[in-house]
Short mmCIF file of C-alpha atoms in Angstrom, two decimals:
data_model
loop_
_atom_site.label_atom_id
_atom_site.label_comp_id
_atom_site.label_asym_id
_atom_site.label_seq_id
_atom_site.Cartn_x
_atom_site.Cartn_y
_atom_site.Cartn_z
CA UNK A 252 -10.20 42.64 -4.64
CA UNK A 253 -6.62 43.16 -3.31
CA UNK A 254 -8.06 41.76 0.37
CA UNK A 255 -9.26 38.73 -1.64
CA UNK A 256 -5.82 38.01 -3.59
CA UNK A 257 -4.07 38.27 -0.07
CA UNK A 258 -6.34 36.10 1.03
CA UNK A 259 -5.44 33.11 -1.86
CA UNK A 260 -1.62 34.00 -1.39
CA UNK A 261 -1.83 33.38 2.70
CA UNK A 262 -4.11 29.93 1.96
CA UNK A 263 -1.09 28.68 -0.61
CA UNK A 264 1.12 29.82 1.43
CA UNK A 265 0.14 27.24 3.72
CA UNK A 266 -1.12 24.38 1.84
CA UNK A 267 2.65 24.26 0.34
CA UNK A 268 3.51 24.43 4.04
CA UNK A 269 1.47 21.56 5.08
CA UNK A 270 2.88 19.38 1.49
CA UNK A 271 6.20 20.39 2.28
CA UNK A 272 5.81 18.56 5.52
CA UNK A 273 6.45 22.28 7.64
CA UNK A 274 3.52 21.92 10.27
CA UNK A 275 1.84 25.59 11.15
CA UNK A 276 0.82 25.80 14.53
CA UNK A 277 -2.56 25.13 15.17
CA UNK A 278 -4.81 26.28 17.94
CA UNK A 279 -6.55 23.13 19.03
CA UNK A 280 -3.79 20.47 19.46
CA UNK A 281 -1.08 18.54 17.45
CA UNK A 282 -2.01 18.00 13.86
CA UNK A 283 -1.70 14.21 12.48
CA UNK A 284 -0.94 13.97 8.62
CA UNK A 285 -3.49 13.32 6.10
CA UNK A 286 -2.51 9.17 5.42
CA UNK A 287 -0.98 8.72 2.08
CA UNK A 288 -1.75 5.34 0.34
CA UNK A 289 -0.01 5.04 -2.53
CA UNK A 290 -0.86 2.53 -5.87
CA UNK A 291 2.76 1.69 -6.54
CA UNK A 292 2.19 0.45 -10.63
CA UNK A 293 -0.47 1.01 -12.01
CA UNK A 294 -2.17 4.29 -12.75
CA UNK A 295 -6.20 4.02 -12.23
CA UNK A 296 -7.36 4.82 -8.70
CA UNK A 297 -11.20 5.14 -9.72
CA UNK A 298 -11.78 2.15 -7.87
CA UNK A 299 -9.81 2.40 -4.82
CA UNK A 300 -10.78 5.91 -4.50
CA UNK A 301 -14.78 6.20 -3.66
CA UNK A 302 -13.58 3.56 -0.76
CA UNK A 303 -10.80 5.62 0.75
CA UNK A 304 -11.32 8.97 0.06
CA UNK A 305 -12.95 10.21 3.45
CA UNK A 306 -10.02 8.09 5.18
CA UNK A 307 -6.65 9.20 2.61
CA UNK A 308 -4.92 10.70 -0.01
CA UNK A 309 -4.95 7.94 -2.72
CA UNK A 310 -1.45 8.23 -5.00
CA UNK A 311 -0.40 6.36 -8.10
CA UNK A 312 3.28 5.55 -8.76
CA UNK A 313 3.31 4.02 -12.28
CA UNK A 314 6.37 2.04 -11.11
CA UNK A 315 7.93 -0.49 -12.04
CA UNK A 316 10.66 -0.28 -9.46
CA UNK A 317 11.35 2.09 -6.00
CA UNK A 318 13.85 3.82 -8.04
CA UNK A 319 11.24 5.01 -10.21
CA UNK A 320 8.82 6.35 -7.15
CA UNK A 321 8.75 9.59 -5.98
CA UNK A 322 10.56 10.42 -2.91
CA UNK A 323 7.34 12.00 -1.17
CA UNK A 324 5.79 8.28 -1.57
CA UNK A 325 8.74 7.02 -0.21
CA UNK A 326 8.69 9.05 3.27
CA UNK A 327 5.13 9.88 4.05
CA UNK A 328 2.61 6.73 2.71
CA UNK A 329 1.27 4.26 4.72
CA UNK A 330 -0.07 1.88 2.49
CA UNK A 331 1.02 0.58 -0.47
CA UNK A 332 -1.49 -1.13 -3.01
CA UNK A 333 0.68 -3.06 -6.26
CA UNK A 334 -0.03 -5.91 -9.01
CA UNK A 335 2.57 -8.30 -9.70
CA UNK A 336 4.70 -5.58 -11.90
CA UNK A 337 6.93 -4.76 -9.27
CA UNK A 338 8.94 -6.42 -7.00
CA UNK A 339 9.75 -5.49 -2.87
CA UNK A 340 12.58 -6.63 -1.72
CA UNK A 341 14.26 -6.21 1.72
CA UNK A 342 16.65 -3.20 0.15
CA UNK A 343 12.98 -2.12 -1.61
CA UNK A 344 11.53 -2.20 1.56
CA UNK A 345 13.70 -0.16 3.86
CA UNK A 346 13.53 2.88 1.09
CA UNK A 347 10.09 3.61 2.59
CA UNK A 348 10.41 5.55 5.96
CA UNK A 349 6.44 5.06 7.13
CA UNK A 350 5.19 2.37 5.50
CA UNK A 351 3.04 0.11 7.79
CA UNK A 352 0.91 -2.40 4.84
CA UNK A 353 1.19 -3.56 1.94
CA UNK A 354 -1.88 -5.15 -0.09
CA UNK A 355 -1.16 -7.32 -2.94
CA UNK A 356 -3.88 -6.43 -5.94
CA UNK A 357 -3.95 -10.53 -6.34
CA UNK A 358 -3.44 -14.05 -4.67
CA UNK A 359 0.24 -14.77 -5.24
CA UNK A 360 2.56 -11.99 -2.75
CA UNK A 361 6.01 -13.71 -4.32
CA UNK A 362 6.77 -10.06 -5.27
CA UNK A 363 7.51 -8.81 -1.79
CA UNK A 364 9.75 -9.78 0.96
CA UNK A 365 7.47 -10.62 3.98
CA UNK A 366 9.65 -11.98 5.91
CA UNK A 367 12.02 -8.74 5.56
CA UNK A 368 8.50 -6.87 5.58
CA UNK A 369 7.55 -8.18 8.96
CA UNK A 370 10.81 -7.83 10.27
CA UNK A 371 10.34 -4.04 9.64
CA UNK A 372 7.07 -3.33 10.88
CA UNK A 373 5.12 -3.63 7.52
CA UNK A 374 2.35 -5.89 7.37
CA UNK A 375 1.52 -7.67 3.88
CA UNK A 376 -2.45 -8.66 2.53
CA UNK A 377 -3.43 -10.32 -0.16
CA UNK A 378 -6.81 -11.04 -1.80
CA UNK A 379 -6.70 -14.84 -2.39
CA UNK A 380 -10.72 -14.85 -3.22
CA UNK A 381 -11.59 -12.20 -6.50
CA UNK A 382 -10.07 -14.63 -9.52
CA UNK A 383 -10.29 -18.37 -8.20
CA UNK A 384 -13.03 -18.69 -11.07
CA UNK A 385 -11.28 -17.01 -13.74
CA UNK A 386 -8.22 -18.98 -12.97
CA UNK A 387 -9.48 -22.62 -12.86
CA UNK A 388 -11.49 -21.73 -15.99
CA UNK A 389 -8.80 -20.64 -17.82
CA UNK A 390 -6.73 -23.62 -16.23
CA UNK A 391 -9.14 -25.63 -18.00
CA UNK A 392 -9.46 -24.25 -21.17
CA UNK A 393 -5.38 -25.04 -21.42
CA UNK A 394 -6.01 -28.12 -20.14
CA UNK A 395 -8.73 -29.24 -23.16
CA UNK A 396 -6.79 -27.08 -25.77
CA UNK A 397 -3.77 -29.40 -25.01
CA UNK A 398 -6.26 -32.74 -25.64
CA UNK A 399 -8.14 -31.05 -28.42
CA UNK A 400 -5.28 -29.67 -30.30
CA UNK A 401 -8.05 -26.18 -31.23
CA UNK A 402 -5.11 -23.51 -31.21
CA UNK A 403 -3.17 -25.51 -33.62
CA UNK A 404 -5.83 -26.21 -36.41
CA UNK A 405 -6.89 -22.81 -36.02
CA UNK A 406 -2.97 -21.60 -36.92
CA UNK A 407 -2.96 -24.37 -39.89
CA UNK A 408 -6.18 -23.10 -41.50
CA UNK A 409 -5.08 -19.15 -41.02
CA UNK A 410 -1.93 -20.53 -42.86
CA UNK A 411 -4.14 -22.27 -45.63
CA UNK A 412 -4.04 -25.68 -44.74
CA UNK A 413 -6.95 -28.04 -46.60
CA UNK A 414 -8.79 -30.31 -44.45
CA UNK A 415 -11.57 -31.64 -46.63
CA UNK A 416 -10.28 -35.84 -47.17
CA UNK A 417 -10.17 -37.77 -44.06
CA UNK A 418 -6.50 -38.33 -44.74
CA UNK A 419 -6.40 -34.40 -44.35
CA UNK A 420 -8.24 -33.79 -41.31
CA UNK A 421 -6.08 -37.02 -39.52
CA UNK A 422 -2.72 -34.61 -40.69
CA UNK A 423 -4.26 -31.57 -39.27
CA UNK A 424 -6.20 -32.71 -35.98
CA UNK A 425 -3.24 -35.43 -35.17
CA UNK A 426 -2.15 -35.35 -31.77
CA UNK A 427 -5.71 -34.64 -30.55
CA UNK A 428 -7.22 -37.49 -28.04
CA UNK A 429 -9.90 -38.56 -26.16
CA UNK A 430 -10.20 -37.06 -22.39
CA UNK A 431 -12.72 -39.45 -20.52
CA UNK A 432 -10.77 -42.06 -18.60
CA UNK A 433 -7.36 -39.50 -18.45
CA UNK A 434 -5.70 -38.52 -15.39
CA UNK A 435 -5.12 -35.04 -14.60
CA UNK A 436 -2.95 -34.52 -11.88
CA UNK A 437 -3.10 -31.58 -9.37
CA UNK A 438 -0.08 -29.88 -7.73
CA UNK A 439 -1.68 -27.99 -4.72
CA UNK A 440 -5.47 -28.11 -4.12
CA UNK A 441 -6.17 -24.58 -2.99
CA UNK A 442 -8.94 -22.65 -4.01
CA UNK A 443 -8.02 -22.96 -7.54
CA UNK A 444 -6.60 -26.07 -7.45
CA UNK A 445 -9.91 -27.43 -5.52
CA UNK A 446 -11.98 -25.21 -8.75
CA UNK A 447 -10.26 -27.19 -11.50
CA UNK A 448 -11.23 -30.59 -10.21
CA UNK A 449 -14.36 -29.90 -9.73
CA UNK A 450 -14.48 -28.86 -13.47
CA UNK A 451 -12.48 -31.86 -14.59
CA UNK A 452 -14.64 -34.55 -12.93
CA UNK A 453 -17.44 -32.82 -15.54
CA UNK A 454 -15.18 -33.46 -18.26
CA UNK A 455 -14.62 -37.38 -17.46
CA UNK A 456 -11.06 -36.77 -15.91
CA UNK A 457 -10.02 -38.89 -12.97
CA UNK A 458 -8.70 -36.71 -11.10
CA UNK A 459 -5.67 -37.09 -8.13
CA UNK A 460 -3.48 -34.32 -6.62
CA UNK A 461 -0.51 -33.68 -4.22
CA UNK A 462 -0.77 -31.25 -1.32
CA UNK A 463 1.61 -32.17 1.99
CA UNK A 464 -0.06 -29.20 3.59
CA UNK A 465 -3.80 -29.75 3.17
CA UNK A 466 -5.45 -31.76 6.24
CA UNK A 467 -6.34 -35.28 5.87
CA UNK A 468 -9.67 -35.99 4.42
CA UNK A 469 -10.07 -33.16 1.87
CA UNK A 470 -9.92 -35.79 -0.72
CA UNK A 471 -13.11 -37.73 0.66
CA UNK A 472 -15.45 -34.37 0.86
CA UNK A 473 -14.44 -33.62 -3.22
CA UNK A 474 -14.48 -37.04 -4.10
CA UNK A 475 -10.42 -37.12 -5.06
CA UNK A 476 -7.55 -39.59 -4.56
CA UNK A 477 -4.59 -38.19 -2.40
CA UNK A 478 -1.37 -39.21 -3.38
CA UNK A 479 1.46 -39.45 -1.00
CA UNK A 480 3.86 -37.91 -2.79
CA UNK A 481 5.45 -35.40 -5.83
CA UNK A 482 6.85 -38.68 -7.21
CA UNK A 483 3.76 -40.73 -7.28
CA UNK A 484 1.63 -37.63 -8.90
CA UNK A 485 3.71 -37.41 -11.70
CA UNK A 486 4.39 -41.17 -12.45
CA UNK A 487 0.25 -41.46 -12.29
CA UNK A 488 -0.62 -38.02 -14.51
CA UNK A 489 -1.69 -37.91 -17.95
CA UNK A 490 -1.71 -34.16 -17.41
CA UNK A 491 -0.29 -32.40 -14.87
CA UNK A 492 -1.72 -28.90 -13.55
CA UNK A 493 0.83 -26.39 -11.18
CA UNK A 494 -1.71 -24.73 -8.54
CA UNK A 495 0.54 -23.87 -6.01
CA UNK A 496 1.84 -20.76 -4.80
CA UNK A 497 6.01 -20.11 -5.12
CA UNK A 498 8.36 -19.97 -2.39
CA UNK A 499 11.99 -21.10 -1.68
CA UNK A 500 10.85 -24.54 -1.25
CA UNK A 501 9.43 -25.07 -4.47
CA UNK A 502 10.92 -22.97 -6.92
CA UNK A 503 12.10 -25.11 -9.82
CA UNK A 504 9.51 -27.85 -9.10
CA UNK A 505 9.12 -29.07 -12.35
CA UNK A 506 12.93 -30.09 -13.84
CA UNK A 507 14.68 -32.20 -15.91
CA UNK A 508 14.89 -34.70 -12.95
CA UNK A 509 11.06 -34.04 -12.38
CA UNK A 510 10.06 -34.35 -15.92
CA UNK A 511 11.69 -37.84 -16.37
CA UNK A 512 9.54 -38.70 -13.59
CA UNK A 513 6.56 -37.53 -15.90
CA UNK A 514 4.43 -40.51 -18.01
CA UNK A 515 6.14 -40.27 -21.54
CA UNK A 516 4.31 -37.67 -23.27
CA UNK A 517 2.51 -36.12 -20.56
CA UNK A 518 1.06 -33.04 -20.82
CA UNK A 519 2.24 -29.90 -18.62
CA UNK A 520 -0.14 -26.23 -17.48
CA UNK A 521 1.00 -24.00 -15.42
CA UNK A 522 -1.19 -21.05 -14.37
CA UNK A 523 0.61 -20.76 -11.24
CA UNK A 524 4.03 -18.64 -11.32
CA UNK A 525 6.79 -18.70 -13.92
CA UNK A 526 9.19 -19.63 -11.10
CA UNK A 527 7.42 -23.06 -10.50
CA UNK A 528 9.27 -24.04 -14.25
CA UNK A 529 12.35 -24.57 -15.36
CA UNK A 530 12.26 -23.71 -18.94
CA UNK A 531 15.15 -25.00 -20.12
CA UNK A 532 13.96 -28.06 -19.22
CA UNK A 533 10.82 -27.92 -20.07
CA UNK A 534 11.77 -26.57 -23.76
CA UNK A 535 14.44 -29.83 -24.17
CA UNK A 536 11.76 -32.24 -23.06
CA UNK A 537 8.88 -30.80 -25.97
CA UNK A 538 11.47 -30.72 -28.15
CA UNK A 539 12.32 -34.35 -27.29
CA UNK A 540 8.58 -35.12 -27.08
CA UNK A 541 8.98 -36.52 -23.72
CA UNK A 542 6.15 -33.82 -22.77
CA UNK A 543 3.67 -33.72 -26.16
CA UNK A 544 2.38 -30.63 -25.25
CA UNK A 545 2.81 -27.95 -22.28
CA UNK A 546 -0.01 -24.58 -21.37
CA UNK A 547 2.00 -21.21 -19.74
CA UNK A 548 0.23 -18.70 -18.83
CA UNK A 549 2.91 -17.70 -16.36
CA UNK A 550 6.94 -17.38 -17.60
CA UNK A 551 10.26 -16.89 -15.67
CA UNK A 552 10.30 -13.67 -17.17
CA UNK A 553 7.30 -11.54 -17.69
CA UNK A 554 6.40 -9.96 -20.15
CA UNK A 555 7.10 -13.36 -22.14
CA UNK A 556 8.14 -13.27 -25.50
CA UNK A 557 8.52 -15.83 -28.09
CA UNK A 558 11.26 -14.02 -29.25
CA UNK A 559 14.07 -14.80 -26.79
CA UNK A 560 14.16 -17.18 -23.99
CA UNK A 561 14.72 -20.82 -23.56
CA UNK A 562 10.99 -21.56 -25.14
CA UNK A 563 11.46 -19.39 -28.06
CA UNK A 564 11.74 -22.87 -30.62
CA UNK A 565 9.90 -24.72 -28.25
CA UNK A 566 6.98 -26.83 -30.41
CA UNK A 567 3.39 -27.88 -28.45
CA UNK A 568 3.70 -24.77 -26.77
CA UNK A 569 0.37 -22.49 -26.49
CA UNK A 570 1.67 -19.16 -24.27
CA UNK A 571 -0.91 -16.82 -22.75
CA UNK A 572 0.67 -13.65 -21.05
CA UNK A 573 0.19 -13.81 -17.53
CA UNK A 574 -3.96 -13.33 -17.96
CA UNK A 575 -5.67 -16.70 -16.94
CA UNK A 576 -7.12 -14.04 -13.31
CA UNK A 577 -8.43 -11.34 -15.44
CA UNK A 578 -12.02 -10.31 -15.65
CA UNK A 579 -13.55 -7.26 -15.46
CA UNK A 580 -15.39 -8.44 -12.81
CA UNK A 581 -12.39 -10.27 -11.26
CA UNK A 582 -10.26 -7.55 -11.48
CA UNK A 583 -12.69 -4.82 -9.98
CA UNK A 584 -13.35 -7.16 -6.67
CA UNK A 585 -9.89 -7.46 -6.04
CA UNK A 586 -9.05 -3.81 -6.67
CA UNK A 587 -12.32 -3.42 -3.95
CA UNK A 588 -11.21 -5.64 -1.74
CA UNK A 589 -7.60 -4.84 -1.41
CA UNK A 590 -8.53 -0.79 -0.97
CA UNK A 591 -11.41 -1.96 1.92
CA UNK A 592 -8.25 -3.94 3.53
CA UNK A 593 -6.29 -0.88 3.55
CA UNK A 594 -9.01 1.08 5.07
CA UNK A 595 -9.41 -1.64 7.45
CA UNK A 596 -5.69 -0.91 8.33
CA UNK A 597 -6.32 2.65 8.40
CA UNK A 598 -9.20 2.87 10.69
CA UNK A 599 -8.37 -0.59 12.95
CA UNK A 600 -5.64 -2.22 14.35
CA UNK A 601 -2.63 -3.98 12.47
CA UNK A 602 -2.57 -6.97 12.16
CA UNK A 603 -5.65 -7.86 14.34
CA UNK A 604 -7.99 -5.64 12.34
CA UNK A 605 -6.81 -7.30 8.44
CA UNK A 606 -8.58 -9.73 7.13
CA UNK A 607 -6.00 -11.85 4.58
CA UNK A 608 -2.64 -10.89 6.37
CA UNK A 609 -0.94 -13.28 4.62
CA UNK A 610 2.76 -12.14 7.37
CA UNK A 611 1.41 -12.25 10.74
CA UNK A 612 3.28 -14.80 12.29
CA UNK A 613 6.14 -13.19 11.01
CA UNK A 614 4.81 -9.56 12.86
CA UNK A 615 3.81 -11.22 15.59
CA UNK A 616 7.45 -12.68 16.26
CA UNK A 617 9.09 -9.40 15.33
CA UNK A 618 9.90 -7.18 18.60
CA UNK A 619 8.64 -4.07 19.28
CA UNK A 620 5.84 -4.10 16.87
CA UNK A 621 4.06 -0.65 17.26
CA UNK A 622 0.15 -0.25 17.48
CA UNK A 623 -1.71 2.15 14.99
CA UNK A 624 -3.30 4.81 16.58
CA UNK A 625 -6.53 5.41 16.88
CA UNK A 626 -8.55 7.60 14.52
CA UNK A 627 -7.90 11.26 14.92
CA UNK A 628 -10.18 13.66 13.54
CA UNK A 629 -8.90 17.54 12.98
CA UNK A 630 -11.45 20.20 12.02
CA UNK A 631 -8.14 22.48 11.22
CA UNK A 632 -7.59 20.25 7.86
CA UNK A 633 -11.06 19.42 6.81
CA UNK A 634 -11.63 19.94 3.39
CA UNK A 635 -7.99 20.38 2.63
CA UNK A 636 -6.55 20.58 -0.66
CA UNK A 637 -3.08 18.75 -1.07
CA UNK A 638 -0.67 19.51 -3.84
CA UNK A 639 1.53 17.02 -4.89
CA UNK A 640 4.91 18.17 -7.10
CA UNK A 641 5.09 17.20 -10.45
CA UNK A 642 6.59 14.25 -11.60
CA UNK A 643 6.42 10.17 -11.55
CA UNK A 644 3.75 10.75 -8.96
CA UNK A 645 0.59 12.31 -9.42
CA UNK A 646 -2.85 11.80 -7.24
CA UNK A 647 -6.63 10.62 -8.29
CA UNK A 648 -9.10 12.72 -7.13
CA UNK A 649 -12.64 10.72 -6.31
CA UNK A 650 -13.94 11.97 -9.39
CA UNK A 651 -12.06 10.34 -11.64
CA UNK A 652 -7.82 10.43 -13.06
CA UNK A 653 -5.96 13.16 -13.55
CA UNK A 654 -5.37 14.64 -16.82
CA UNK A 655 -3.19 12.87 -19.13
CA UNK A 656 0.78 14.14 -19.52
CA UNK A 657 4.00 13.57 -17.66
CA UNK A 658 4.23 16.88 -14.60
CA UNK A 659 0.84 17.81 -14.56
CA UNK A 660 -0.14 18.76 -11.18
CA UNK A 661 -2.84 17.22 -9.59
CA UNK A 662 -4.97 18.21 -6.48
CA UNK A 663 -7.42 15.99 -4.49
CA UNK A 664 -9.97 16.90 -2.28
CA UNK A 665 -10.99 15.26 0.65
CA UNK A 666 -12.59 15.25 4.54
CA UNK A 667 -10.00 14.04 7.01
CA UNK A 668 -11.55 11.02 8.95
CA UNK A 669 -8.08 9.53 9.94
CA UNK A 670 -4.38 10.04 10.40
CA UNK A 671 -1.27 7.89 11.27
CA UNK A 672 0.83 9.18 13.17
CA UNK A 673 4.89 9.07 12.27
CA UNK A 674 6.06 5.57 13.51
CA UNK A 675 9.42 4.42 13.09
CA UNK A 676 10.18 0.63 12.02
CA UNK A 677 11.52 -1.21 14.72
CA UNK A 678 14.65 -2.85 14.53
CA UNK A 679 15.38 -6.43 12.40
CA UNK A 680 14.38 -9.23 15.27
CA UNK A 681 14.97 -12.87 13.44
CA UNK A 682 12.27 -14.78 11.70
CA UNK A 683 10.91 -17.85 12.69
CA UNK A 684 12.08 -20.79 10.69
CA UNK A 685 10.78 -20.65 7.25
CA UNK A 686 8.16 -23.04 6.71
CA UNK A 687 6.81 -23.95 3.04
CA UNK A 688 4.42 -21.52 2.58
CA UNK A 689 0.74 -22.55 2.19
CA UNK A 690 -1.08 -23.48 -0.91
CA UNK A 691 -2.66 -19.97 -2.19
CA UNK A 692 -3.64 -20.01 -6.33
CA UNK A 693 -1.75 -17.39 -7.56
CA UNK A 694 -3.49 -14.36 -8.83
CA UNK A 695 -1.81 -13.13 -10.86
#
């Protein structure tokens, strides 16, 4: 019995060796850390975890900023998976001393720096495909809700409004109008963008749309009319839909100057990003009535409240909170998809090996950009347990979460199929000029 207890106390002994980063000699070479890949906000890994387990050590942050994740994240992972809850920033960036990918949980990747990301070695994914549906159907659903007026006779009979008398029903349904022969207008025809015309056209919409990066003769194959530019969409829309992803070019596309380019009481849905919006000026021009009625699904400030904010007395206003790319089916493919493009980083070659490397120009301009070794395989650490301290950080095991409760140690189990070894970032080398940054439907 006592041989056995000495036995446990020299395995601890070094398994807190190996998490503390102190690396025992080992007889048959140089040992290569297990890869950490951390989930940087969110807190369910049963997903990402039957895909990576024989390749990593899968972490969850429950972040909503790098101050708030743990330091171990910060120096050893590889691989970062996030949602749209957190934002990476150059200064963001350059807290993690490994890092080499980032995969956006989504379509839009306005949430990191990839510019600053390439510059330091880090390449950045997204998953543009998993929610296109979702999206343009809830695009739509804004979209006939605006013509339709169903949110706000709902909210007048909860209140106890009477709609028997035709007189009545004209009070309570006024506003509502017909939708064949209407013009929706389009403001980038990605996927999404490309989705909700199809599902217009159905609906007796004519539909036209502005994209300056989409090649010529799109518009013939789906049957739509191009316009030239931002100006002529608007002065031609009866509604106008945002589908277009949000850089430094765009931010602020729709304005007061914009609006009064807008057919007097147009309608307005954005399912984009907040950022494409000025609020302000969008909540002047309901209020106004120069726009009758206006969809968000996506605010300058998330989580949206009608509360505060420039929309709070905003009328014609129906608010959804940042949900138009949910599913459950949605959201498991992209949680799939985004942990096989981490693998794919893992057990290939960045960026040649990544399949929606949404920064590659960017990497490929950077100097010195280091290759990712190939896979090493130790028998030493097969099987391994790794303890992680207690804290903001704890790690899902392939079996499911961790128990509940803040400092509860957690312990994964896994075969060692890969490592990565140490790289440093290079040094800053200049981007290339910025150019607008193509059409992708946001994600959310």
């Amino acid at each position: 019995m006592a041989l056995m207890d000495k036995h446990k106390q020299v395995k601890r002994q070094r398994l807190d060796r190996i998490c503390e980063g102190i690396r025992p000699p080992i007889l048959n070479g140089p040992m290569h850390p297990r890869p950490l890949v951390a989930l940087l906000d969110g807190r369910d890994c049963t997903v990402e975890m039957p895909i990576l387990k024989d390749v990593a050590t899968v972490a969850f942050c429950d972040a909503q900023s790098t101050q708030e994740i743990h330091e171990k994240v910060l120096n050893e992972a590889v691989a970062a998976l996030l949602y749209h809850t957190i934002t990476l920033s150059r200064d963001d960036l350059e807290k993690f001393k490994g890092l080499r990918v980032i995969v956006r949980i989504g379509s839009g990747f306005d949430n990191v720096d990839i510019k600053a990301a390439a510059e330091l070695g880090i390449a950045v994914c997204n998953v543009p495909a998993a929610s296109v549906e979702e999206t343009a159907d809830t695009s739509l659903c804004l979209i006939l809700n605006l013509y339709r007026r169903v949110t706000w006779m709902h909210q007048a009979l909860r209140e106890g409004t009477r709609a028997s008398s035709v007189e009545q029903i004209r009070e309570v349904a006024g506003g509502a109008a017909r939708i064949r022969g209407e013009t929706l207008g389009i403001i980038g025809l990605g996927r999404v963008g490309q989705a909700v015309a199809l599902r217009a056209k159905a609906f007796g919409f004519g539909v036209i749309f502005y994209d300056p990066y989409l090649p010529d003769g799109v518009e013939r194959s789906l049957g739509l009319q191009r316009m030239a530019t931002l100006q002529d969409l608007l002065i031609h829309s009866d509604c106008v839909s945002l589908h277009c992803s949000l850089n430094e070019h765009n931010h602020h596309l729709i304005n007061d100057f914009t609006i009064k380019q807008m057919r007097q009481g147009a309608f307005l849905v954005n399912t984009s990003r907040g950022g494409l919006v000025d609020e302000k000026a969008l909540a002047q021009a309901l209020k106004e009535g120069r726009i009758r009625g206006a969809a968000l699904d996506v605010h300058e400030a998330e989580p949206f409240s009608f509360t505060s904010g420039p929309l709070k007395d905003a009328p014609n206003l129906i608010c959804t909170p940042h949900t138009s790319w949910y599913s459950e089916q949605a959201s498991v493919e992209a949680r799939e998809e985004a942990a096989r493009e981490v693998r794919r980083a893992i057990t290939g070659r960045i960026p040649d090996s990544l399949k929606n490397c949404v920064n590659k120009e960017y990497l490929m301009a950077a100097s010195q950009w280091p290759s990712m070794e190939a896979a090493t395989v130790h028998p030493e650490l097969n099987g391994a347990t790794y303890r992680f301290p207690p804290g903001l950080i704890n790690v899902a095991a392939a079996g499911g979460l961790p128990g509940a409760g803040g400092g509860v140690e957690s312990l994964v189990t896994g075969t060692l199929a890969h490592a990565i070894a140490p790289v440093s970032h290079p040094p800053h080398a200049p981007s290339p000029k910025a150019e607008a940054d193509r059409d992708i439907p946001s994600d959310q």
